[in-house]
mmCIF file of C-alpha atoms and ligand atoms in Angstrom:
data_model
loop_
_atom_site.group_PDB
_atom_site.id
_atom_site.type_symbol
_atom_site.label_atom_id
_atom_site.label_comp_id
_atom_site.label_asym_id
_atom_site.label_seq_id
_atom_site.Cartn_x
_atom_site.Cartn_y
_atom_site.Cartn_z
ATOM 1 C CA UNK Y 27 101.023 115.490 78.129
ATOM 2 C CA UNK Y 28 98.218 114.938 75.563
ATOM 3 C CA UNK Y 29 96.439 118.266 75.678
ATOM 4 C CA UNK Y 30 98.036 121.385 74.722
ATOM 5 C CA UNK Y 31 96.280 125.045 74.136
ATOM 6 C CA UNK Y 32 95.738 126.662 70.900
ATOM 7 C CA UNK Y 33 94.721 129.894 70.896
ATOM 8 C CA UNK Y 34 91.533 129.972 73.118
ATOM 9 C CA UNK Y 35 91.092 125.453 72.274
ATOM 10 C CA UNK Y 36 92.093 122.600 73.924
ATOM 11 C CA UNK Y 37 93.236 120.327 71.544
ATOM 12 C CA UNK Y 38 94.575 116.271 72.154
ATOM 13 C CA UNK Y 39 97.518 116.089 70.348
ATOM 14 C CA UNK Y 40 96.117 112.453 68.346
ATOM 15 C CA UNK Y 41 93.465 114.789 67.409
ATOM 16 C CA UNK Y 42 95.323 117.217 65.236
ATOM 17 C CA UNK Y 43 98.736 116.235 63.737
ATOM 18 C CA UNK Y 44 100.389 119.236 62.547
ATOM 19 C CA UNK Y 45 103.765 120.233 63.938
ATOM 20 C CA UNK Y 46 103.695 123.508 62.641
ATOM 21 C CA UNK Y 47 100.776 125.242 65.042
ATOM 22 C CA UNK Y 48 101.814 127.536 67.883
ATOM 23 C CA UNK Y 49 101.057 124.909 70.839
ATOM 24 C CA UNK Y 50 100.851 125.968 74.526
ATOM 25 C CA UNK Y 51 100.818 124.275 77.807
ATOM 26 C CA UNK Y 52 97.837 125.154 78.958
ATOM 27 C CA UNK Y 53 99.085 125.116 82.591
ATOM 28 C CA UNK Y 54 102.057 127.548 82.430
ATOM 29 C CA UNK Y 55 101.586 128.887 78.822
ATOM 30 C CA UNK Y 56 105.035 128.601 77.443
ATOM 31 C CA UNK Y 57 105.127 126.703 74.015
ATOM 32 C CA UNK Y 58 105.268 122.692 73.493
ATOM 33 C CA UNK Y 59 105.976 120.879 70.817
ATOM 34 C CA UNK Y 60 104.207 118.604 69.584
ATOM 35 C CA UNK Y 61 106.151 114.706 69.393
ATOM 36 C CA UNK Y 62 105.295 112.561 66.565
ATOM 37 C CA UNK Y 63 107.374 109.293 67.215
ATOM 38 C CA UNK Y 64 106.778 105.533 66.384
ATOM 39 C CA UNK Y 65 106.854 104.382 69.921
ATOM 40 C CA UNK Y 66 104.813 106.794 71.857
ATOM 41 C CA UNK Y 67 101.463 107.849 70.697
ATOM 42 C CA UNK Y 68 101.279 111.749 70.071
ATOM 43 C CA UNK Y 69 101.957 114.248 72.972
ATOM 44 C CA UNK Y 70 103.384 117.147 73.764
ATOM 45 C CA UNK Y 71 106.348 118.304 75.490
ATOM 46 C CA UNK Y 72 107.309 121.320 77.256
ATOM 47 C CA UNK Y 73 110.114 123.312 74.672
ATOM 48 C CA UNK Y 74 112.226 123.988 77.802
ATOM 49 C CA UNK Y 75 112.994 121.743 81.148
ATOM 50 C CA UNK Y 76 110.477 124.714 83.017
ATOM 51 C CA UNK Y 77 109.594 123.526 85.992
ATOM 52 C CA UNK Y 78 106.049 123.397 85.250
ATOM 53 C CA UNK Y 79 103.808 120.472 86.984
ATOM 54 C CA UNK Y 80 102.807 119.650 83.449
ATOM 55 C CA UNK Y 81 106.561 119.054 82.223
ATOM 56 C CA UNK Y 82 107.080 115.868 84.366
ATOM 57 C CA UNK Y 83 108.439 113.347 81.804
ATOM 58 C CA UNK Y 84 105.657 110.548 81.619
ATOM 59 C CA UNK Y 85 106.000 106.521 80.106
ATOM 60 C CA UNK Y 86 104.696 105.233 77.057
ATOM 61 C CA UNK Y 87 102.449 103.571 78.903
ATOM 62 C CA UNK Y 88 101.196 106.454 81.356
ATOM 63 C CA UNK Y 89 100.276 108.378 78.396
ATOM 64 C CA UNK Y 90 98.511 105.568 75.976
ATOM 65 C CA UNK Y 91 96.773 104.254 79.185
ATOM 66 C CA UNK Y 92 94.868 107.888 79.447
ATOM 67 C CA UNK Y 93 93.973 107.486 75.970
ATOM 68 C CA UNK Y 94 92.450 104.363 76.363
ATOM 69 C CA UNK Y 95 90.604 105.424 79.952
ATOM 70 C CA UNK Y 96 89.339 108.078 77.639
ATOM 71 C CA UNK Y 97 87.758 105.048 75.366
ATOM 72 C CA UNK Y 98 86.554 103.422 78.536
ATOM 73 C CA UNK Y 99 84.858 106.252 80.207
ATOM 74 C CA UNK Y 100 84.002 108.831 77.609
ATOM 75 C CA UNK Y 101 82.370 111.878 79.335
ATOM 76 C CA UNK Y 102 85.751 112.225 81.366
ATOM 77 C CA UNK Y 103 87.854 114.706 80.064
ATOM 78 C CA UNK Y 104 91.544 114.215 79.523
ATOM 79 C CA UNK Y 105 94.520 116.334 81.556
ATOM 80 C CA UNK Y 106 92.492 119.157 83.396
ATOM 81 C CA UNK Y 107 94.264 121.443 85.841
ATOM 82 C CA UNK Y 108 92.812 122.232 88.723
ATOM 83 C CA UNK Y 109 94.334 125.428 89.956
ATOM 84 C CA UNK Y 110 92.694 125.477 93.648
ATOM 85 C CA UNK Y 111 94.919 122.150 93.878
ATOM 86 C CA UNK Y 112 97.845 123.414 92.085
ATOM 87 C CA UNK Y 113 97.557 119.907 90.251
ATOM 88 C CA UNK Y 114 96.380 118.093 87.159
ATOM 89 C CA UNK Y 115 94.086 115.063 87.092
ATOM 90 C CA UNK Y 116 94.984 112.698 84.463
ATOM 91 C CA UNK Y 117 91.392 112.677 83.911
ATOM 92 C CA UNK Y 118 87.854 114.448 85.130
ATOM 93 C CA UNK Y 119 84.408 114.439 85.078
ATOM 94 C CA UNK Y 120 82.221 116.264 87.379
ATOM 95 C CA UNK Y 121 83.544 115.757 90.738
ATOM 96 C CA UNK Y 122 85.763 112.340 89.914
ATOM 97 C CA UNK Y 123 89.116 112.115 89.678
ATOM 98 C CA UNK Y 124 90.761 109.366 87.613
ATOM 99 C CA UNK Y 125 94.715 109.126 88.414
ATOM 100 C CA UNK Y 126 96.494 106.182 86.495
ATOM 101 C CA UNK Y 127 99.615 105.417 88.104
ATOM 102 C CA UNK Y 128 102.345 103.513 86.427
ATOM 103 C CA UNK Y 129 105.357 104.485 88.129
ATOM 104 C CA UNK Y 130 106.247 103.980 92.023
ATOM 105 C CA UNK Y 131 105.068 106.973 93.913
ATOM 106 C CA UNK Y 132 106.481 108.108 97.373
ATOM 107 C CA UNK Y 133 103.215 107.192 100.287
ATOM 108 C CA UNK Y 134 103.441 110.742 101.697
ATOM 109 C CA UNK Y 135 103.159 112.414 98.281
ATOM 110 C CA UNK Y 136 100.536 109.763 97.879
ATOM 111 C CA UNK Y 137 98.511 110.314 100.644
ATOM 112 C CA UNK Y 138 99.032 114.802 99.355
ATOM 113 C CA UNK Y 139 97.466 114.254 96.070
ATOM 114 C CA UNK Y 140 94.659 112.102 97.861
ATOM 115 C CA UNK Y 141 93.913 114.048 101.105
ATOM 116 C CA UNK Y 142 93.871 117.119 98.615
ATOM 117 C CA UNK Y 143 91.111 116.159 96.378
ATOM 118 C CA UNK Y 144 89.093 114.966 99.359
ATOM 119 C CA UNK Y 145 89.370 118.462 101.026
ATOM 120 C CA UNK Y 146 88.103 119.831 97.837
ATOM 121 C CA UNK Y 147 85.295 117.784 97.302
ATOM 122 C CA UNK Y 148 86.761 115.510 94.988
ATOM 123 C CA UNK Y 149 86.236 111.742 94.517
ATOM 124 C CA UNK Y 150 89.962 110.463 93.440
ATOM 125 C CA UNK Y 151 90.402 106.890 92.113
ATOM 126 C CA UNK Y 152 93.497 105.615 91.632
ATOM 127 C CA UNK Y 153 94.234 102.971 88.756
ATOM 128 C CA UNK Y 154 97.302 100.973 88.644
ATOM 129 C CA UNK Y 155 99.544 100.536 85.710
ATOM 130 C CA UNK Y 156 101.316 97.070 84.935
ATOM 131 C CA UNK Y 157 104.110 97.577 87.759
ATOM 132 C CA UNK Y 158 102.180 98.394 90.552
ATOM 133 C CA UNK Y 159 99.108 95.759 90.304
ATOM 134 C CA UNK Y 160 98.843 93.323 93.037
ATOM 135 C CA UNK Y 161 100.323 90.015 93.006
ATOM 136 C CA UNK Y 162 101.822 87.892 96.195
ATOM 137 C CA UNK Y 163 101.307 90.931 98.508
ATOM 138 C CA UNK Y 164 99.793 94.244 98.912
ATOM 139 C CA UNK Y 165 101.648 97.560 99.208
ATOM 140 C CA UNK Y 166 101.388 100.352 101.720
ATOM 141 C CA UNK Y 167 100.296 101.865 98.369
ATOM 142 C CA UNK Y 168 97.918 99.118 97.270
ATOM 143 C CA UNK Y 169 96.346 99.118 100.347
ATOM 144 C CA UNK Y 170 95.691 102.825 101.182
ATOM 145 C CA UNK Y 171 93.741 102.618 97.531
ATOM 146 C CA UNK Y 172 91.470 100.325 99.082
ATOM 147 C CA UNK Y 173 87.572 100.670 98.919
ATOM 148 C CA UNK Y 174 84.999 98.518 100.099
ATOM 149 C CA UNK Y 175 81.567 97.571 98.641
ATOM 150 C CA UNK Y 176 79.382 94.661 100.096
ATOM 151 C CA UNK Y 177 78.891 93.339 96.828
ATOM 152 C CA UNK Y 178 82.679 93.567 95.745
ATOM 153 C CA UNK Y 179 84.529 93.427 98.834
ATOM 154 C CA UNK Y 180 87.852 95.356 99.023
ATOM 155 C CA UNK Y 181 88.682 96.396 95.726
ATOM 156 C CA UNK Y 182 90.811 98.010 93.567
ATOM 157 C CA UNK Y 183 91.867 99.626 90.001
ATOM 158 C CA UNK Y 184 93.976 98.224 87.332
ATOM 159 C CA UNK Y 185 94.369 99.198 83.851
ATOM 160 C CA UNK Y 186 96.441 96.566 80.915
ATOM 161 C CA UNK Y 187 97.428 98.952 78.639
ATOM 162 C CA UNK Y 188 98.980 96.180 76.083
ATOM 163 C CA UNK Y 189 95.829 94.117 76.105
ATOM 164 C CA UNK Y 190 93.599 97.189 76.553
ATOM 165 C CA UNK Y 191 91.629 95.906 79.803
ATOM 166 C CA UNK Y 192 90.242 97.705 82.307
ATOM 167 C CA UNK Y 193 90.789 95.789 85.509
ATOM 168 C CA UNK Y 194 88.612 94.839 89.060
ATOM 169 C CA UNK Y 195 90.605 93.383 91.666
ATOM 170 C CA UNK Y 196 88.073 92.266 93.617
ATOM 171 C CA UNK Y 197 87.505 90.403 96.638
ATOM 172 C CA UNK Y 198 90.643 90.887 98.239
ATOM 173 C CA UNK Y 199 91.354 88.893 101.222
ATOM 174 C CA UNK Y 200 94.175 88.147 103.490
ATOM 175 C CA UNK Y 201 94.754 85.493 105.690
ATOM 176 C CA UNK Y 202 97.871 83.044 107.199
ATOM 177 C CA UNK Y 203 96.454 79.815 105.560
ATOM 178 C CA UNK Y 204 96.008 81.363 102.177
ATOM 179 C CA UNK Y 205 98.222 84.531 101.989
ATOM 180 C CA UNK Y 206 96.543 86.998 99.241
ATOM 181 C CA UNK Y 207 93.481 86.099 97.112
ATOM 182 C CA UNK Y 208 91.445 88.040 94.644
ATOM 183 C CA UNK Y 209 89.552 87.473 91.950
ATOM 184 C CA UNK Y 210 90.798 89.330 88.644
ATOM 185 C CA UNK Y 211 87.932 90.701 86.648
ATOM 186 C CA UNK Y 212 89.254 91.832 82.758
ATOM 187 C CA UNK Y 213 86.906 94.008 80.626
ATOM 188 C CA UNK Y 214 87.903 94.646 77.315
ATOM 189 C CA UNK Y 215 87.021 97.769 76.007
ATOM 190 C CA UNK Y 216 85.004 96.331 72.595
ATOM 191 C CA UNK Y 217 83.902 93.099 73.287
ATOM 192 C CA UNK Y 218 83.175 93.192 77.552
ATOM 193 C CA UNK Y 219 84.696 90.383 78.463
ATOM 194 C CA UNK Y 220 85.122 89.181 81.993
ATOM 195 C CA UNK Y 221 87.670 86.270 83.096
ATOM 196 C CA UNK Y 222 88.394 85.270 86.670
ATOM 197 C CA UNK Y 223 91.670 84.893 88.097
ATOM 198 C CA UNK Y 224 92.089 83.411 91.705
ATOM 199 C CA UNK Y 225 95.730 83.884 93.390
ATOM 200 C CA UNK Y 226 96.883 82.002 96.070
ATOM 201 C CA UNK Y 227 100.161 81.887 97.486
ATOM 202 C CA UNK Y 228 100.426 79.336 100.083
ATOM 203 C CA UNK Y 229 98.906 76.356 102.179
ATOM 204 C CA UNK Y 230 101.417 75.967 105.178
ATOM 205 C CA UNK Y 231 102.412 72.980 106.784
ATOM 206 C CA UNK Y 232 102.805 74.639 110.026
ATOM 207 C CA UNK Y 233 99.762 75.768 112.193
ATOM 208 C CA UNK Y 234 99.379 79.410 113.033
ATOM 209 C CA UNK Y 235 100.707 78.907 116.129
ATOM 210 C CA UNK Y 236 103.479 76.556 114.875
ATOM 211 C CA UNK Y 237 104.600 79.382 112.699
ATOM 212 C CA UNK Y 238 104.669 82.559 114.877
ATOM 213 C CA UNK Y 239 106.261 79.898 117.327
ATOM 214 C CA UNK Y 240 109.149 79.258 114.459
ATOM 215 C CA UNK Y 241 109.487 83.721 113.758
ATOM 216 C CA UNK Y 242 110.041 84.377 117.224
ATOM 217 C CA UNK Y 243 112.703 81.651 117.378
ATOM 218 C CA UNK Y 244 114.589 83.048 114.289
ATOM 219 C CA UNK Y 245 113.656 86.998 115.625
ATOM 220 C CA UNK Y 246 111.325 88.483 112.842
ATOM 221 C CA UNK Y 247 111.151 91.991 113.586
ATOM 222 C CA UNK Y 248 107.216 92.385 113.641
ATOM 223 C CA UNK Y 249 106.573 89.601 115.492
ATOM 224 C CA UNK Y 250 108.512 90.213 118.466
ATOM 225 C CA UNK Y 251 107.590 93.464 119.008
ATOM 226 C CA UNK Y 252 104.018 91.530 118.522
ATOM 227 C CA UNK Y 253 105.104 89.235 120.996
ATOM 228 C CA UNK Y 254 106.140 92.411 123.548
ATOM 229 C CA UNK Y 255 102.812 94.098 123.090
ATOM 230 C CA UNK Y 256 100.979 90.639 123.992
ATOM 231 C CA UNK Y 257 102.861 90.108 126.928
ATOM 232 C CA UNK Y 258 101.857 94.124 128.602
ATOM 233 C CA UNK Y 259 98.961 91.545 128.418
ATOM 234 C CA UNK Y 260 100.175 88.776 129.952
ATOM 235 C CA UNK Y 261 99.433 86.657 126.783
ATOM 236 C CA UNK Y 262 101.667 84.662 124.636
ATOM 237 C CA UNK Y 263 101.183 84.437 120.664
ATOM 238 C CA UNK Y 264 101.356 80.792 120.709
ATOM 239 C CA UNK Y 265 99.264 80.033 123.384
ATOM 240 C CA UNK Y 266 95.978 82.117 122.529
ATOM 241 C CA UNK Y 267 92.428 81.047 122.452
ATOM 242 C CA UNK Y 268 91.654 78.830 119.062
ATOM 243 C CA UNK Y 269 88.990 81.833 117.775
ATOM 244 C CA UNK Y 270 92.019 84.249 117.702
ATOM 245 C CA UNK Y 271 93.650 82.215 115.054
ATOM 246 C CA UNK Y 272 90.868 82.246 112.830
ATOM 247 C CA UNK Y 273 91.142 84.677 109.693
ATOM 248 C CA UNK Y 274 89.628 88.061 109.537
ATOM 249 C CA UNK Y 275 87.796 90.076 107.252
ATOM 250 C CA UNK Y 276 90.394 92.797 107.928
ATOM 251 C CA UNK Y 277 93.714 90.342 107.786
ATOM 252 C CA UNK Y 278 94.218 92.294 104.769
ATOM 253 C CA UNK Y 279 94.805 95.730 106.363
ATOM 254 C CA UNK Y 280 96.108 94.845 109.992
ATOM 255 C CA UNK Y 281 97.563 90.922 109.220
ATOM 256 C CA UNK Y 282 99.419 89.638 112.480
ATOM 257 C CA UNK Y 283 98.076 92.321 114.559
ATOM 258 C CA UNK Y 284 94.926 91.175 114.259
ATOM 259 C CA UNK Y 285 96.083 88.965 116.693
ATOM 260 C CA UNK Y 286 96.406 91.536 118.999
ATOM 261 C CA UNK Y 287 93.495 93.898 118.197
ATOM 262 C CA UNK Y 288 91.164 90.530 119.677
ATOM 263 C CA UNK Y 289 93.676 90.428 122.883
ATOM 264 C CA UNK Y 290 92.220 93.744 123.487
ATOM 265 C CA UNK Y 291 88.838 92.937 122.911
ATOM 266 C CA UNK Y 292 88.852 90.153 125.333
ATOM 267 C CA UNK Y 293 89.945 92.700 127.855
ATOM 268 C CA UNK Y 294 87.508 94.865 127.236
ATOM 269 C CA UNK Y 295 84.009 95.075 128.547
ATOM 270 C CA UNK Y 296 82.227 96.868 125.861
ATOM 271 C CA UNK Y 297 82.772 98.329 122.544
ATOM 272 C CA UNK Y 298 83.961 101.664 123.796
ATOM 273 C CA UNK Y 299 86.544 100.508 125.909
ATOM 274 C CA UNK Y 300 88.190 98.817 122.967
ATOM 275 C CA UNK Y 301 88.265 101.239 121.320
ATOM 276 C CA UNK Y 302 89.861 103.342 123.848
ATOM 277 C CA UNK Y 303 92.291 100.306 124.246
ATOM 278 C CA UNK Y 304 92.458 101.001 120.472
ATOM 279 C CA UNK Y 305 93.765 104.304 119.856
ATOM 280 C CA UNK Y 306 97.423 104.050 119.777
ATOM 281 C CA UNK Y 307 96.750 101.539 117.119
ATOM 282 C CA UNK Y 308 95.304 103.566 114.698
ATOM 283 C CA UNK Y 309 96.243 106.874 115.211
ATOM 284 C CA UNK Y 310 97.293 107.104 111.828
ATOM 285 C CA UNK Y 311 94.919 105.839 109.578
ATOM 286 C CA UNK Y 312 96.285 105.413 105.964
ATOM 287 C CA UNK Y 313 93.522 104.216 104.081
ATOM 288 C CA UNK Y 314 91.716 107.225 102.711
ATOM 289 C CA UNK Y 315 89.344 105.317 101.241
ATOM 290 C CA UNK Y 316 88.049 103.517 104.230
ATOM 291 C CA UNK Y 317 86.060 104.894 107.362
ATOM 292 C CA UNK Y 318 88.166 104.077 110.408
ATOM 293 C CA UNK Y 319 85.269 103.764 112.527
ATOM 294 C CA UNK Y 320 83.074 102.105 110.180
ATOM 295 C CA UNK Y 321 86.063 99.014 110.084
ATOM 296 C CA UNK Y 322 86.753 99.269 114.102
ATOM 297 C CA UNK Y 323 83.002 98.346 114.620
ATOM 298 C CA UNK Y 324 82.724 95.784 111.878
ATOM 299 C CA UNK Y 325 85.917 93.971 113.365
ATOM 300 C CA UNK Y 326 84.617 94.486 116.744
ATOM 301 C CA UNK Y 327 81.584 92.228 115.988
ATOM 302 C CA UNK Y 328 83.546 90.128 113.821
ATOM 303 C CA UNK Y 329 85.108 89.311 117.267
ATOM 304 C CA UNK Y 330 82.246 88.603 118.955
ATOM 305 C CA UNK Y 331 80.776 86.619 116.481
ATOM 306 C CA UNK Y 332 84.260 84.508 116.354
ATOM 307 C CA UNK Y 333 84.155 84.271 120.391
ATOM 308 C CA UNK Y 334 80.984 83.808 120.971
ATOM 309 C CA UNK Y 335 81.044 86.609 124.233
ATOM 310 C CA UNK Y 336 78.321 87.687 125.116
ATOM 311 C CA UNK Y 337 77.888 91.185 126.318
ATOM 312 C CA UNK Y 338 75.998 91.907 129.151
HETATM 313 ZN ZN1 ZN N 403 103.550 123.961 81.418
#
């Protein structure tokens, strides 16, 4: 932790370097010490393993990354507890949130922390750390921190604590011919700079078709039970319409099943009985950050814009 209490202050522990003052966790109130070491920046620590939510051991890199979100975003303040959510935001400022997460977190304690500021009228954002940016694929994690802006597209957080740059994932995209893309936007914290990255993972040799046709054969898991759902249908996943194969706006949250989700539409005669049709599929919903209905719609007329139905 980087703020301790003394007396009726908060103080950040690079602020004031003396060992010798009476530090206290200004959580549970027992006394930390203050750690003055050559490989972490200054912080405190908790004198005894109490099991305070403030005496969770944190990296080198958790700690120096709040500094430096500090530096980025200055009216936020650093560590405050929020005792109506029996939690501590790694930083704050009016009703936002900022939550820099370097080390792997479990989804359901995740989706807690999330669905918990929400219902308290906060606005979390979560920023990744150097393990947990994207890179060939996205993460149940990665994607449930989606957001989506016309201007950026789905986005997300990063934060390069060694080069001290803030980072944009933005335009994230998903589709079979070119796997994950994004563009990588670095801002450094003195000069501003920006640099584009572009990832791309693969251009097959194989069709869609070719290769669902070649993961049924060797019995992926998904795809057959992809494959079972299609057939309730009486469809095959090789054999579909040509518009079906084309990539979505949404690959990115629902990849193969997209597949499916336009089965359904072309049994459907209007937008409410897809989404009826719908319901099972997203019952659980595990992207916070997104409006379920607001992405069932815009797929829905991504679908007829891709079949060129028209609706009577
Ligand atoms: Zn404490």
């Amino acid at each position: 932790m980087l703020v301790a209490q003394l007396g009726s202050e908060l103080i950040v522990a690079h602020h004031d370097l003396n060992r010798k003052k009476a530090y206290c966790c200004p959580v549970c109130q027992t006394k930390v010490i203050l750690k003055l070491g050559t490989k972490i920046i200054p912080h405190f620590a908790h004198q005894s393993t109490a099991t305070c939510i403030s005496s969770e051991a944190e990296t080198p890199e958790h700690l120096a990354g709040k500094v430096l979100l500090q530096l980025f975003f200055p009216q936020f303040q650093l560590e405050v507890y929020l005792p109506e959510l029996k939690q501590r935001a790694d930083l704050l400022w009016e009703i936002r949130a900022l939550e820099f997460q370097c080390s792997p977190l479990s989804f359901p304690r995740f989706l807690e922390r999330t669905y918990g500021y929400l219902a308290s009228g906060y606005q979390p954002v979560w920023i990744f750390g150097k393990a947990l940016q994207p890179e060939h694929k996205l993460t149940q994690l990665q994607k449930a921190c989606l957001q989506f802006e016309a201007k950026k597209g789905f986005y997300l957080y990063g934060l390069d604590v060694t080069h001290q740059h803030f980072l944009l994932f933005r335009y994230v995209h998903w589709s079979y011919e070119t796997g994950l893309s994004y563009q990588k936007i670095a801002t450094n914290l003195t000069r501003q700079q920006q640099k584009s990255v572009k990832s791309t993972r693969r251009s097959s040799r194989f069709s869609y078709s070719e290769w669902l046709q070649q993961q049924l054969a060797t019995k992926r898991k998904d795809i057959v039970q992809l494959q079972g759902k299609c057939y309730q249908h009486n469809q095959h996943l090789c054999y579909l319409a040509e518009w079906i194969y084309q990539e979505s706006t949404f690959g990115l949250l629902f990849e193969h099943a997209v597949l499916y989700y336009r089965i359904l539409f072309l049994k459907a005669a209007s937008y409410v009985e897809w989404r009826a049709l719908m319901t099972n599929e997203v019952i659980s919903w595990t992207y916070p950050f997104l409006d379920r209905e607001v992405v069932l719609h815009a797929f829905f007329l991504e679908c007829i814009r891709l079949s060129k139905r028209t609706f009577s």
